[in-house]
Coordinates of C-alpha atoms in Angstrom, one line a residue:
Chain A
M332 CA 14.6 23.2 22.3
T333 CA 12.1 21.2 23.7
A334 CA 11.8 19.5 27.5
V335 CA 9.8 16.6 27.9
S336 CA 8.5 15.4 31.1
V337 CA 6.9 12.0 31.6
K338 CA 5.0 11.6 34.8
N339 CA 4.4 8.0 36.1
V340 CA 3.1 6.5 32.8
W341 CA 1.5 2.9 32.8
K342 CA 0.3 1.2 29.7
E343 CA -1.8 -1.8 29.4
Y344 CA -3.3 -3.9 26.9
D345 CA -6.6 -5.9 27.9
G346 CA -5.3 -5.9 31.5
R347 CA -1.8 -7.3 30.6
I348 CA 0.8 -4.7 31.9
V349 CA 3.4 -3.5 29.4
L350 CA 4.9 -0.3 31.0
E351 CA 4.8 0.4 34.3
Q352 CA 5.9 3.6 36.8
V353 CA 7.7 5.2 33.8
S354 CA 8.9 8.6 34.8
L355 CA 11.4 10.6 33.0
E356 CA 12.6 14.3 32.7
V357 CA 14.4 15.0 29.4
E358 CA 16.3 18.3 29.1
P359 CA 15.8 20.5 25.9
H360 CA 18.1 19.3 23.3
S361 CA 18.8 15.8 24.4
F362 CA 19.6 12.8 22.4
I363 CA 17.7 9.9 24.1
A364 CA 18.5 6.3 23.2
L365 CA 16.1 3.8 24.4
V366 CA 17.3 0.5 24.4
G367 CA 16.3 -2.8 25.9
P368 CA 15.4 -6.5 25.0
S369 CA 12.4 -7.3 22.6
G370 CA 9.0 -6.9 23.8
C371 CA 9.9 -4.5 26.6
G372 CA 7.7 -1.7 25.7
K373 CA 10.3 0.8 24.3
S374 CA 8.6 1.0 21.2
T375 CA 5.1 1.5 22.8
F376 CA 7.1 4.1 24.8
L377 CA 8.0 5.9 21.6
R378 CA 4.6 5.5 20.0
M379 CA 2.9 7.1 23.3
L380 CA 5.4 10.1 22.6
L381 CA 4.0 10.3 19.2
S382 CA 0.4 10.2 20.6
A383 CA 0.0 7.2 18.0
E384 CA -0.9 5.2 21.2
M385 CA -2.1 6.9 24.6
P386 CA -0.8 6.0 28.2
T387 CA -3.3 4.1 30.3
K388 CA -2.2 6.1 33.2
G389 CA -0.1 9.2 33.9
D390 CA 1.0 12.1 31.7
I391 CA 3.6 13.1 29.1
L392 CA 4.1 16.8 29.0
V393 CA 6.1 18.7 26.2
E394 CA 7.2 22.1 27.7
G395 CA 4.8 21.8 30.3
E396 CA 1.8 21.2 28.2
R397 CA -0.1 17.7 28.0
L398 CA 0.5 16.0 24.7
P399 CA -2.5 16.2 22.3
G400 CA -4.4 12.9 21.5
E401 CA -3.2 12.3 17.9
P402 CA 0.3 12.7 16.1
T403 CA 0.9 16.4 15.5
A404 CA 3.5 17.9 13.3
D405 CA 5.8 19.3 16.3
R406 CA 6.6 15.7 16.5
G407 CA 8.3 14.2 13.7
V408 CA 9.1 10.5 13.1
V409 CA 11.3 8.0 11.2
F410 CA 10.2 4.2 11.4
Q411 CA 12.3 1.3 10.2
R412 CA 10.2 0.8 7.4
Y413 CA 7.3 2.3 5.5
S414 CA 8.6 5.7 6.4
V415 CA 8.1 7.2 3.1
F416 CA 5.1 7.3 0.3
P417 CA 5.7 5.1 -2.4
H418 CA 3.8 6.9 -4.9
L419 CA 5.6 10.2 -4.6
T420 CA 9.1 10.9 -5.8
V421 CA 11.8 11.9 -3.3
L422 CA 11.3 15.5 -4.0
E423 CA 7.5 15.0 -3.9
N424 CA 7.9 13.1 -0.5
V425 CA 9.5 16.2 1.0
V426 CA 7.4 18.9 -0.6
L427 CA 4.3 17.0 0.7
G428 CA 4.5 18.6 4.5
K429 CA 4.8 22.0 3.0
E430 CA 1.7 21.4 1.0
F431 CA -0.2 20.1 3.8
A432 CA 0.2 23.2 5.6
A433 CA -0.2 25.8 2.8
S434 CA -3.1 24.2 1.2
P435 CA -5.9 22.7 3.3
F436 CA -8.3 21.9 0.5
L437 CA -6.3 20.3 -2.3
G438 CA -3.2 19.5 -0.4
K439 CA -1.1 20.7 -3.3
L440 CA 0.8 23.8 -4.4
F441 CA 0.7 25.4 -7.7
G442 CA 2.9 28.1 -9.5
K443 CA 5.0 30.3 -7.5
A444 CA 4.3 28.6 -4.0
K445 CA 5.1 25.3 -5.3
K446 CA 8.4 26.4 -6.8
Q447 CA 9.4 27.7 -3.5
A448 CA 8.6 24.6 -1.7
R449 CA 10.4 22.6 -4.0
E450 CA 13.8 24.7 -3.7
E451 CA 13.2 24.4 0.0
A452 CA 12.7 20.6 -0.2
A453 CA 15.6 20.3 -2.6
E454 CA 17.9 22.1 -0.1
I455 CA 17.0 19.8 2.6
L456 CA 17.5 16.8 0.6
T457 CA 21.0 18.1 -0.4
A458 CA 22.0 18.3 2.9
V459 CA 21.1 14.6 3.6
G460 CA 22.9 13.5 0.8
L461 CA 20.1 12.8 -1.8
G462 CA 20.3 16.1 -4.0
D463 CA 20.9 14.0 -7.1
F464 CA 18.1 11.7 -6.8
L465 CA 15.1 14.3 -6.7
N466 CA 12.9 12.6 -9.2
L467 CA 13.2 8.8 -8.1
Y468 CA 10.4 6.8 -6.7
P469 CA 11.4 5.5 -3.3
S470 CA 11.5 1.8 -4.3
Q471 CA 14.5 2.9 -6.7
L472 CA 16.6 3.9 -3.7
S473 CA 18.7 1.9 -1.4
G474 CA 17.7 1.2 2.2
G475 CA 20.0 3.6 3.4
M476 CA 18.8 6.5 1.0
Q477 CA 15.2 5.7 2.3
Q478 CA 15.9 6.6 5.5
R479 CA 17.8 9.5 4.7
L480 CA 14.5 10.4 2.4
A481 CA 12.4 9.7 5.8
I482 CA 14.6 12.1 8.0
A483 CA 14.5 14.8 5.2
Q484 CA 10.7 14.5 5.1
A485 CA 10.3 14.9 8.8
L486 CA 12.7 17.8 9.1
I487 CA 11.1 20.2 6.8
K488 CA 8.1 20.3 9.3
R489 CA 11.0 21.7 11.7
P490 CA 9.7 19.2 14.5
K491 CA 10.7 20.2 18.2
I492 CA 11.0 16.5 18.9
L493 CA 12.2 13.8 16.5
L494 CA 11.1 10.2 17.3
L495 CA 13.3 7.4 15.5
D496 CA 12.0 3.7 16.0
E497 CA 15.0 1.6 15.1
P498 CA 15.6 3.8 12.2
F499 CA 19.1 2.5 11.2
G500 CA 18.4 -1.4 12.1
A501 CA 18.1 -2.6 8.8
L502 CA 21.3 -0.7 7.4
D503 CA 24.6 -2.4 6.8
P504 CA 27.6 -0.9 8.8
G505 CA 29.2 1.3 6.6
I506 CA 25.9 2.7 5.4
R507 CA 24.9 3.2 9.3
A508 CA 28.2 4.7 10.2
E509 CA 27.4 7.4 7.4
I510 CA 24.2 8.1 8.4
H511 CA 24.9 8.6 12.0
V512 CA 27.3 11.0 11.2
L513 CA 24.5 12.9 9.4
M514 CA 22.2 12.3 12.2
L515 CA 24.3 13.8 14.9
K516 CA 25.1 17.1 12.5
L517 CA 21.3 17.4 12.2
W518 CA 20.7 17.1 15.5
R519 CA 23.2 19.9 16.6
E520 CA 22.0 22.1 14.0
T521 CA 18.3 22.0 14.5
K522 CA 18.3 22.0 18.3
M523 CA 15.6 19.2 18.3
T524 CA 15.0 16.8 21.3
V525 CA 15.6 13.2 20.0
F526 CA 14.3 9.9 21.2
M527 CA 15.6 7.0 19.3
V528 CA 14.7 3.4 19.9
T529 CA 17.7 0.9 19.0
H530 CA 18.8 -2.5 19.5
D531 CA 22.2 -1.6 19.1
L532 CA 24.0 -0.6 22.3
S533 CA 27.0 1.1 20.4
E534 CA 24.7 2.9 18.4
A535 CA 22.9 4.1 21.5
F536 CA 26.1 5.1 23.2
H537 CA 27.5 6.6 20.1
L538 CA 24.5 8.9 19.2
G539 CA 22.9 9.4 22.6
T540 CA 23.4 12.2 25.4
R541 CA 21.7 9.6 27.6
V542 CA 20.7 6.1 27.1
I543 CA 17.5 4.8 28.8
A544 CA 17.4 1.0 29.3
F545 CA 13.7 -0.5 29.9
D546 CA 13.6 -4.2 31.1
R547 CA 11.1 -6.0 33.0
P548 CA 12.5 -6.3 36.9
R549 CA 9.7 -9.2 37.6
N550 CA 10.0 -11.5 34.2
R551 CA 8.8 -15.3 35.7
P552 CA 6.4 -16.4 33.4
E553 CA 3.3 -16.1 36.3
E554 CA 4.6 -12.7 36.8
R555 CA 4.6 -11.4 33.2
E556 CA 0.9 -10.6 32.8
R557 CA 0.9 -8.3 36.1
Y558 CA 4.1 -6.7 36.1
G559 CA 5.1 -4.5 33.3
A560 CA 8.6 -3.2 32.0
T561 CA 10.1 -0.1 33.3
I562 CA 13.3 2.1 33.1
T563 CA 16.0 0.0 34.6
H564 CA 19.2 2.2 33.8
D565 CA 19.5 5.9 33.0
L566 CA 23.1 6.5 31.8
A567 CA 24.5 9.9 30.9
V568 CA 26.8 9.6 28.2
W569 CA 30.5 10.6 28.8
P570 CA 32.0 12.4 27.1
P571 CA 29.2 14.8 26.9
K572 CA 28.2 15.7 23.4
Y573 CA 28.1 19.5 22.7
P574 CA 25.7 21.2 24.1
V575 CA 24.5 19.3 27.1
S576 CA 24.0 21.5 30.2
D577 CA 26.7 21.1 33.2
T578 CA 24.3 19.9 35.6
H579 CA 23.6 16.6 33.5
I580 CA 27.2 15.8 33.5
A581 CA 27.3 16.5 37.4
S582 CA 24.4 14.5 38.2
G583 CA 25.7 11.6 35.5
G584 CA 29.5 11.3 35.3
T585 CA 31.7 8.7 34.3
T586 CA 31.7 6.6 37.6
R587 CA 27.9 6.0 37.4
L588 CA 28.0 5.3 33.7
L589 CA 30.8 2.7 34.1
D590 CA 28.9 1.1 37.0
E591 CA 25.8 0.8 35.5
L592 CA 27.2 -0.5 32.1
E593 CA 28.6 -3.5 34.0
A594 CA 25.1 -4.1 35.1
L595 CA 23.4 -4.0 31.6
P596 CA 22.7 -7.4 30.5
G597 CA 24.8 -8.8 27.6
R598 CA 26.8 -5.7 26.4
P599 CA 28.9 -6.5 23.5
G600 CA 31.8 -4.4 23.6
V601 CA 30.6 -0.9 24.2
G602 CA 33.5 1.0 22.3
H603 CA 32.3 4.7 22.2
Chain B
M667 CA 32.2 -26.9 -13.0
D668 CA 35.5 -28.3 -14.4
T669 CA 36.4 -26.1 -17.8
A670 CA 39.7 -27.1 -17.8
A671 CA 39.6 -30.4 -19.3
G672 CA 37.5 -30.4 -22.0
G673 CA 36.9 -26.6 -22.2
R674 CA 33.2 -27.2 -21.7
P675 CA 31.3 -27.1 -18.4
A676 CA 30.3 -30.3 -17.0
V677 CA 26.8 -31.1 -17.9
M678 CA 24.5 -31.1 -14.7
R679 CA 21.1 -31.9 -14.4
R680 CA 19.1 -29.3 -12.8
R681 CA 15.8 -29.5 -11.1
M682 CA 12.7 -29.0 -12.8
I683 CA 11.8 -25.8 -11.1
N684 CA 15.0 -24.4 -12.4
V685 CA 14.9 -25.3 -16.3
Y686 CA 13.4 -22.4 -18.4
P687 CA 12.2 -23.0 -22.2
T688 CA 14.3 -20.6 -24.5
R689 CA 12.3 -17.9 -26.4
G690 CA 11.1 -20.0 -29.4
V691 CA 10.3 -22.9 -27.2
A692 CA 8.2 -20.7 -24.9
L693 CA 6.5 -19.3 -27.9
F694 CA 5.6 -22.6 -29.6
L695 CA 4.2 -24.2 -25.9
A696 CA 2.3 -21.1 -25.5
A697 CA 0.6 -21.6 -28.7
L698 CA 0.3 -25.1 -28.2
P699 CA -3.0 -25.5 -26.4
F700 CA -4.7 -23.2 -28.9
L701 CA -3.3 -25.3 -31.7
L702 CA -4.5 -28.3 -30.1
L703 CA -7.9 -27.0 -29.4
L704 CA -8.1 -25.9 -33.1
L705 CA -7.2 -29.5 -34.4
A706 CA -9.7 -31.0 -32.2
Y707 CA -12.2 -29.1 -33.7
L708 CA -11.4 -29.4 -37.0
A709 CA -10.9 -33.2 -36.8
G710 CA -14.6 -33.3 -34.9
S711 CA -16.3 -30.9 -37.4
A712 CA -14.8 -32.9 -40.3
A713 CA -15.9 -36.3 -38.9
R714 CA -19.4 -34.8 -38.3
L715 CA -19.6 -33.1 -41.6
A716 CA -18.5 -36.3 -43.7
D717 CA -21.2 -38.2 -41.9
N718 CA -23.9 -35.2 -42.4
P719 CA -23.3 -32.5 -44.8
D720 CA -26.3 -30.3 -43.1
D721 CA -24.9 -30.7 -39.5
K722 CA -25.0 -27.7 -37.7
L723 CA -23.4 -28.3 -34.4
L724 CA -19.7 -28.1 -35.5
P725 CA -19.6 -26.0 -38.7
S726 CA -16.5 -25.8 -40.9
F727 CA -14.3 -22.8 -40.7
A728 CA -15.5 -21.9 -44.1
S729 CA -19.1 -21.6 -42.8
I730 CA -17.9 -19.9 -39.6
G731 CA -16.0 -17.3 -41.7
A732 CA -19.2 -16.7 -44.0
G733 CA -21.3 -16.3 -41.0
F734 CA -18.8 -13.6 -39.4
A735 CA -18.7 -11.8 -42.8
R736 CA -22.6 -11.8 -42.9
M737 CA -22.9 -10.4 -39.4
A738 CA -19.9 -7.9 -39.8
F739 CA -20.1 -6.5 -43.3
E740 CA -23.7 -7.2 -44.8
A741 CA -26.4 -5.1 -43.8
D742 CA -29.2 -6.9 -42.1
P743 CA -32.1 -7.0 -44.8
R744 CA -34.9 -6.6 -42.0
T745 CA -33.4 -3.6 -40.4
G746 CA -30.7 -2.3 -42.7
D747 CA -28.2 -2.4 -40.0
V748 CA -24.7 -4.2 -39.8
L749 CA -25.8 -6.2 -36.9
L750 CA -22.1 -7.1 -35.3
W751 CA -21.1 -3.4 -35.1
V752 CA -24.7 -2.3 -33.7
D753 CA -24.6 -5.0 -31.1
T754 CA -21.1 -4.5 -30.0
A755 CA -22.0 -0.9 -29.6
A756 CA -24.9 -1.4 -27.5
S757 CA -23.0 -3.9 -25.2
L758 CA -20.2 -2.0 -25.0
A759 CA -22.1 1.1 -24.1
R760 CA -24.0 -0.8 -21.3
L761 CA -20.8 -2.6 -19.9
L762 CA -18.8 0.7 -19.7
A763 CA -21.5 2.8 -18.2
G764 CA -22.1 0.0 -15.6
L765 CA -18.3 -0.4 -14.9
A766 CA -17.6 3.3 -14.5
I767 CA -20.4 3.7 -12.1
A768 CA -19.3 0.6 -10.1
T769 CA -15.9 1.6 -10.2
V770 CA -16.5 5.2 -8.8
M771 CA -19.0 4.0 -6.3
A772 CA -16.5 1.4 -4.9
G773 CA -13.6 3.8 -4.9
V774 CA -15.3 6.5 -3.1
F775 CA -17.4 4.3 -0.7
G776 CA -14.5 1.8 -0.3
I777 CA -11.8 4.4 0.7
A778 CA -14.3 6.2 3.0
I779 CA -15.3 3.0 5.0
G780 CA -11.5 1.8 5.1
L781 CA -10.3 5.3 6.4
V782 CA -12.9 6.7 8.7
P783 CA -13.7 4.6 11.8
Y784 CA -17.3 6.1 12.0
V785 CA -18.5 5.6 8.2
R786 CA -16.8 2.0 8.5
T787 CA -18.9 1.0 12.1
T788 CA -22.0 2.5 10.0
F789 CA -21.7 0.6 6.6
N790 CA -19.1 -2.3 6.8
G791 CA -21.8 -4.9 7.8
F792 CA -24.1 -3.4 5.7
V793 CA -22.0 -3.8 2.5
A794 CA -20.7 -7.2 3.7
V795 CA -24.4 -8.3 3.6
I796 CA -25.4 -6.5 0.1
A797 CA -22.3 -8.1 -1.4
M798 CA -23.6 -11.5 -0.5
I799 CA -27.0 -11.0 -2.5
P800 CA -26.8 -12.8 -5.9
P801 CA -27.0 -10.0 -8.3
L802 CA -29.3 -12.1 -11.1
A803 CA -31.5 -13.0 -8.0
I804 CA -32.6 -9.5 -8.1
L805 CA -32.6 -9.0 -11.8
P806 CA -36.6 -9.4 -12.0
I807 CA -36.9 -6.6 -9.4
L808 CA -34.6 -4.3 -11.4
F809 CA -36.9 -5.0 -14.5
I810 CA -39.9 -4.2 -12.5
I811 CA -38.4 -0.8 -11.1
F812 CA -36.4 0.3 -14.1
G813 CA -38.3 -1.1 -17.0
L814 CA -37.0 -3.5 -19.6
G815 CA -34.6 -0.5 -21.0
E816 CA -30.9 0.3 -20.7
T817 CA -31.2 1.3 -17.0
S818 CA -32.0 -2.3 -15.4
K819 CA -29.1 -3.8 -17.6
V820 CA -26.6 -1.0 -16.4
A821 CA -27.9 -1.3 -12.8
L822 CA -27.6 -5.1 -12.9
I823 CA -23.7 -4.3 -13.6
V824 CA -23.1 -1.9 -11.0
I825 CA -25.2 -4.1 -8.5
G826 CA -23.0 -7.0 -9.5
V827 CA -19.6 -5.3 -9.5
A828 CA -19.4 -2.6 -7.0
P829 CA -19.9 -4.4 -3.7
V830 CA -17.2 -6.9 -4.6
V831 CA -14.4 -4.0 -5.7
M832 CA -15.9 -1.8 -2.7
R833 CA -15.0 -4.7 -0.3
D834 CA -11.7 -5.2 -1.9
M835 CA -11.0 -1.4 -1.7
I836 CA -11.7 -1.7 2.1
L837 CA -9.3 -4.4 2.7
R838 CA -6.5 -2.7 0.6
V839 CA -7.0 0.4 2.5
D840 CA -6.5 -1.6 5.6
E841 CA -3.3 -3.3 4.2
M842 CA -1.6 0.1 4.2
P843 CA 1.0 0.1 6.7
R844 CA -0.1 2.1 9.8
E845 CA 3.1 3.9 9.7
L846 CA 2.4 5.6 6.4
M847 CA -1.1 7.2 8.3
V848 CA 0.9 8.3 11.3
K849 CA 3.6 9.6 8.9
A850 CA 1.1 11.8 7.2
Q851 CA -0.2 13.2 10.5
T852 CA 3.2 14.0 11.7
L853 CA 3.6 16.0 8.6
G854 CA 0.3 17.9 9.6
A855 CA -2.6 16.3 7.3
S856 CA -6.1 16.5 7.8
T857 CA -8.2 13.5 7.2
W858 CA -9.2 15.0 4.0
Q859 CA -5.5 15.8 3.0
I860 CA -4.8 12.3 4.1
A861 CA -7.4 10.9 1.8
L862 CA -6.7 12.9 -1.1
R863 CA -3.0 12.8 -1.5
V864 CA -1.9 9.6 0.5
V865 CA -4.9 7.1 0.1
V866 CA -6.5 7.7 -3.2
P867 CA -3.4 7.9 -5.1
Q868 CA -2.2 4.7 -3.5
M869 CA -5.6 2.9 -4.1
M870 CA -5.9 3.9 -7.9
P871 CA -3.6 1.4 -9.3
R872 CA -5.4 -1.4 -7.0
L873 CA -8.6 -0.1 -8.1
I874 CA -7.6 -0.9 -11.4
D875 CA -6.8 -4.3 -10.5
S876 CA -9.9 -4.9 -8.7
V877 CA -11.8 -3.7 -11.7
R878 CA -9.7 -6.1 -14.1
L879 CA -10.8 -9.2 -11.9
S880 CA -14.4 -8.3 -12.0
L881 CA -14.5 -7.8 -15.8
C882 CA -15.6 -11.4 -16.1
S883 CA -18.7 -10.9 -13.9
A884 CA -19.5 -7.5 -15.5
W885 CA -19.8 -9.8 -18.9
L886 CA -21.5 -12.4 -17.2
F887 CA -24.3 -9.9 -15.9
L888 CA -24.4 -7.7 -19.0
I889 CA -24.9 -11.2 -21.2
A890 CA -27.6 -12.2 -18.9
A891 CA -29.5 -9.3 -18.9
E892 CA -29.2 -9.1 -22.8
A893 CA -30.3 -12.4 -22.9
I894 CA -33.4 -12.0 -21.0
A895 CA -34.8 -8.8 -22.3
S896 CA -33.2 -6.7 -25.0
Q897 CA -33.6 -5.8 -28.7
S898 CA -29.7 -5.5 -29.3
G899 CA -26.6 -6.5 -27.9
L900 CA -24.0 -9.3 -28.4
G901 CA -25.6 -11.6 -25.5
Y902 CA -29.1 -10.8 -27.1
R903 CA -27.8 -11.9 -30.4
I904 CA -26.4 -15.2 -29.5
F905 CA -29.1 -16.2 -27.6
L906 CA -31.5 -15.2 -30.4
L907 CA -29.6 -17.2 -33.0
R908 CA -29.7 -20.4 -30.4
R909 CA -33.3 -21.0 -31.8
Y910 CA -31.9 -21.6 -35.3
L911 CA -28.8 -23.5 -34.0
A912 CA -26.8 -21.0 -35.9
M913 CA -23.4 -22.5 -34.6
D914 CA -21.7 -20.8 -37.4
T915 CA -22.5 -17.5 -36.2
I916 CA -22.8 -17.9 -32.5
L917 CA -19.2 -19.2 -32.4
P918 CA -17.5 -16.3 -33.9
Y919 CA -19.6 -13.8 -31.8
V920 CA -18.2 -15.8 -28.6
A921 CA -14.8 -15.4 -30.2
W922 CA -15.4 -11.8 -30.7
I923 CA -17.0 -11.3 -26.9
T924 CA -13.7 -13.0 -25.7
L925 CA -11.6 -10.7 -27.7
L926 CA -13.3 -7.7 -26.4
A927 CA -13.0 -8.9 -23.0
F928 CA -9.2 -9.5 -23.4
A929 CA -8.5 -6.0 -25.1
L930 CA -10.3 -4.2 -22.1
D931 CA -8.2 -6.4 -19.7
F932 CA -5.3 -5.4 -21.6
A933 CA -5.9 -1.5 -21.9
L934 CA -6.7 -1.5 -18.0
R935 CA -3.2 -3.0 -17.6
R936 CA -1.4 -0.7 -19.8
L937 CA -3.2 2.4 -18.3
Q938 CA -2.1 1.2 -14.8
R939 CA 1.4 0.6 -16.0
K940 CA 1.7 4.1 -17.7
A941 CA -0.2 6.2 -15.2
F942 CA 1.3 4.6 -12.0
P943 CA 4.8 3.7 -12.5
W944 CA 5.7 3.6 -8.9
F945 CA 3.4 0.7 -8.5
A946 CA 5.0 -1.6 -10.9
G947 CA 8.4 -1.0 -9.6
R948 CA 7.5 -1.2 -6.1
A949 CA 9.7 -3.8 -3.9

């Protein structure tokens, strides 16, 4: 149950403004879907939440505390690719998080502690549907299974915030639907606050409690250098998914959602 | 393909890039260049020997065989040693010692430079410059500092091989997806733990590849050092025999060195496949 507060964040690269005036208040246990055209800075925003990059200006607060300057174990992540370690088996990939915490020098557990960690990891892997594949290497898994593994690997650290960078973008539709069900279940059970970058609007509305669109309000070629993207739409998703607080529904509501949906660029049948 | 009419698919002419030899043909084709070389040698040797039975340049296979047997199975009248084995042992000891030291150095420093920005800033340029020194150019310096014994020969191999492998390691660490580094940090790993559990295991098979590629230069440095100052070793022997134009012994020695190099390469490849099964199977 973690609140996140983004206060007037800017991001520049060598004087080129990528993001500007990004402010956002996120309630605990939200599922925030970040959408927008390519190059609008939504992945940059996610990487700042991860501390893989720093805002040029502004602050990001988690439960009132400023983010540390590097990635930490309370924020898990799943990338579209390269999320799991190719040299470790499925089980070892998940146990790894436990070993880092318990064994500072060797980063490896032995004996009883090892057995315990492996049991816990196997439990989580069974929950994401990989119980029968514990001893395979990631290269032997399909794309969907690799993403399940990446999720399990992040979950063993019990992160307060889970960051997903187009996690299901490369999966085919059937697999994607299955993994959506899993993701919603895990989100409900773990009470994590989730941020997910996606290109897929229907996915955004299906999973998110709130959909945030980034775009460049000024996008003429001569403006692009000096004006960044910012949040252009902030939609509460109806019907609310358990357990979104009442205030959120009151402030959002159906009419606002529908109005703003009309305004979204190129919406392909948002059918959820 | 119309199979209804004659019960056979229509013959189609495929592009050359899609035509593969069958197993037997493949075997024959692979052996063909070797056979041609052998035939060319036999023809040349026979022609020269017909002209002059004492010709030393292209000895017959019989005299090559005799030369090899003399070196491999008969004790040298002067020292009482069977020279081929003594030479092989001396050379392999130098080569393996040099390679081992070079590999460990390259692995440790390469990974440290690739992973830690402060180490990189300090040593990256230095390594790049050192790697450019032609190792043979400093062989005299090594002889002066370490004397003419084993140390200078091993040192030459280390100096010749380590910087190249090290630079390759730095590049390979660079190549690791950023995502994996971030992921390891979100799992709570320290720099040391990332090095130990993520980077080193992923670099090991690549280190083996890199060493395999530098085997050839390791042999070059070994033979050069032995040729210049040594009392034993395969390189020493062939340069000594050169004075007597003893092609009947030099040729089998060269073949023997090639065989050793090939065997070493093969062993490393097997080791890689056995010890790092995930590496061969990666997408």
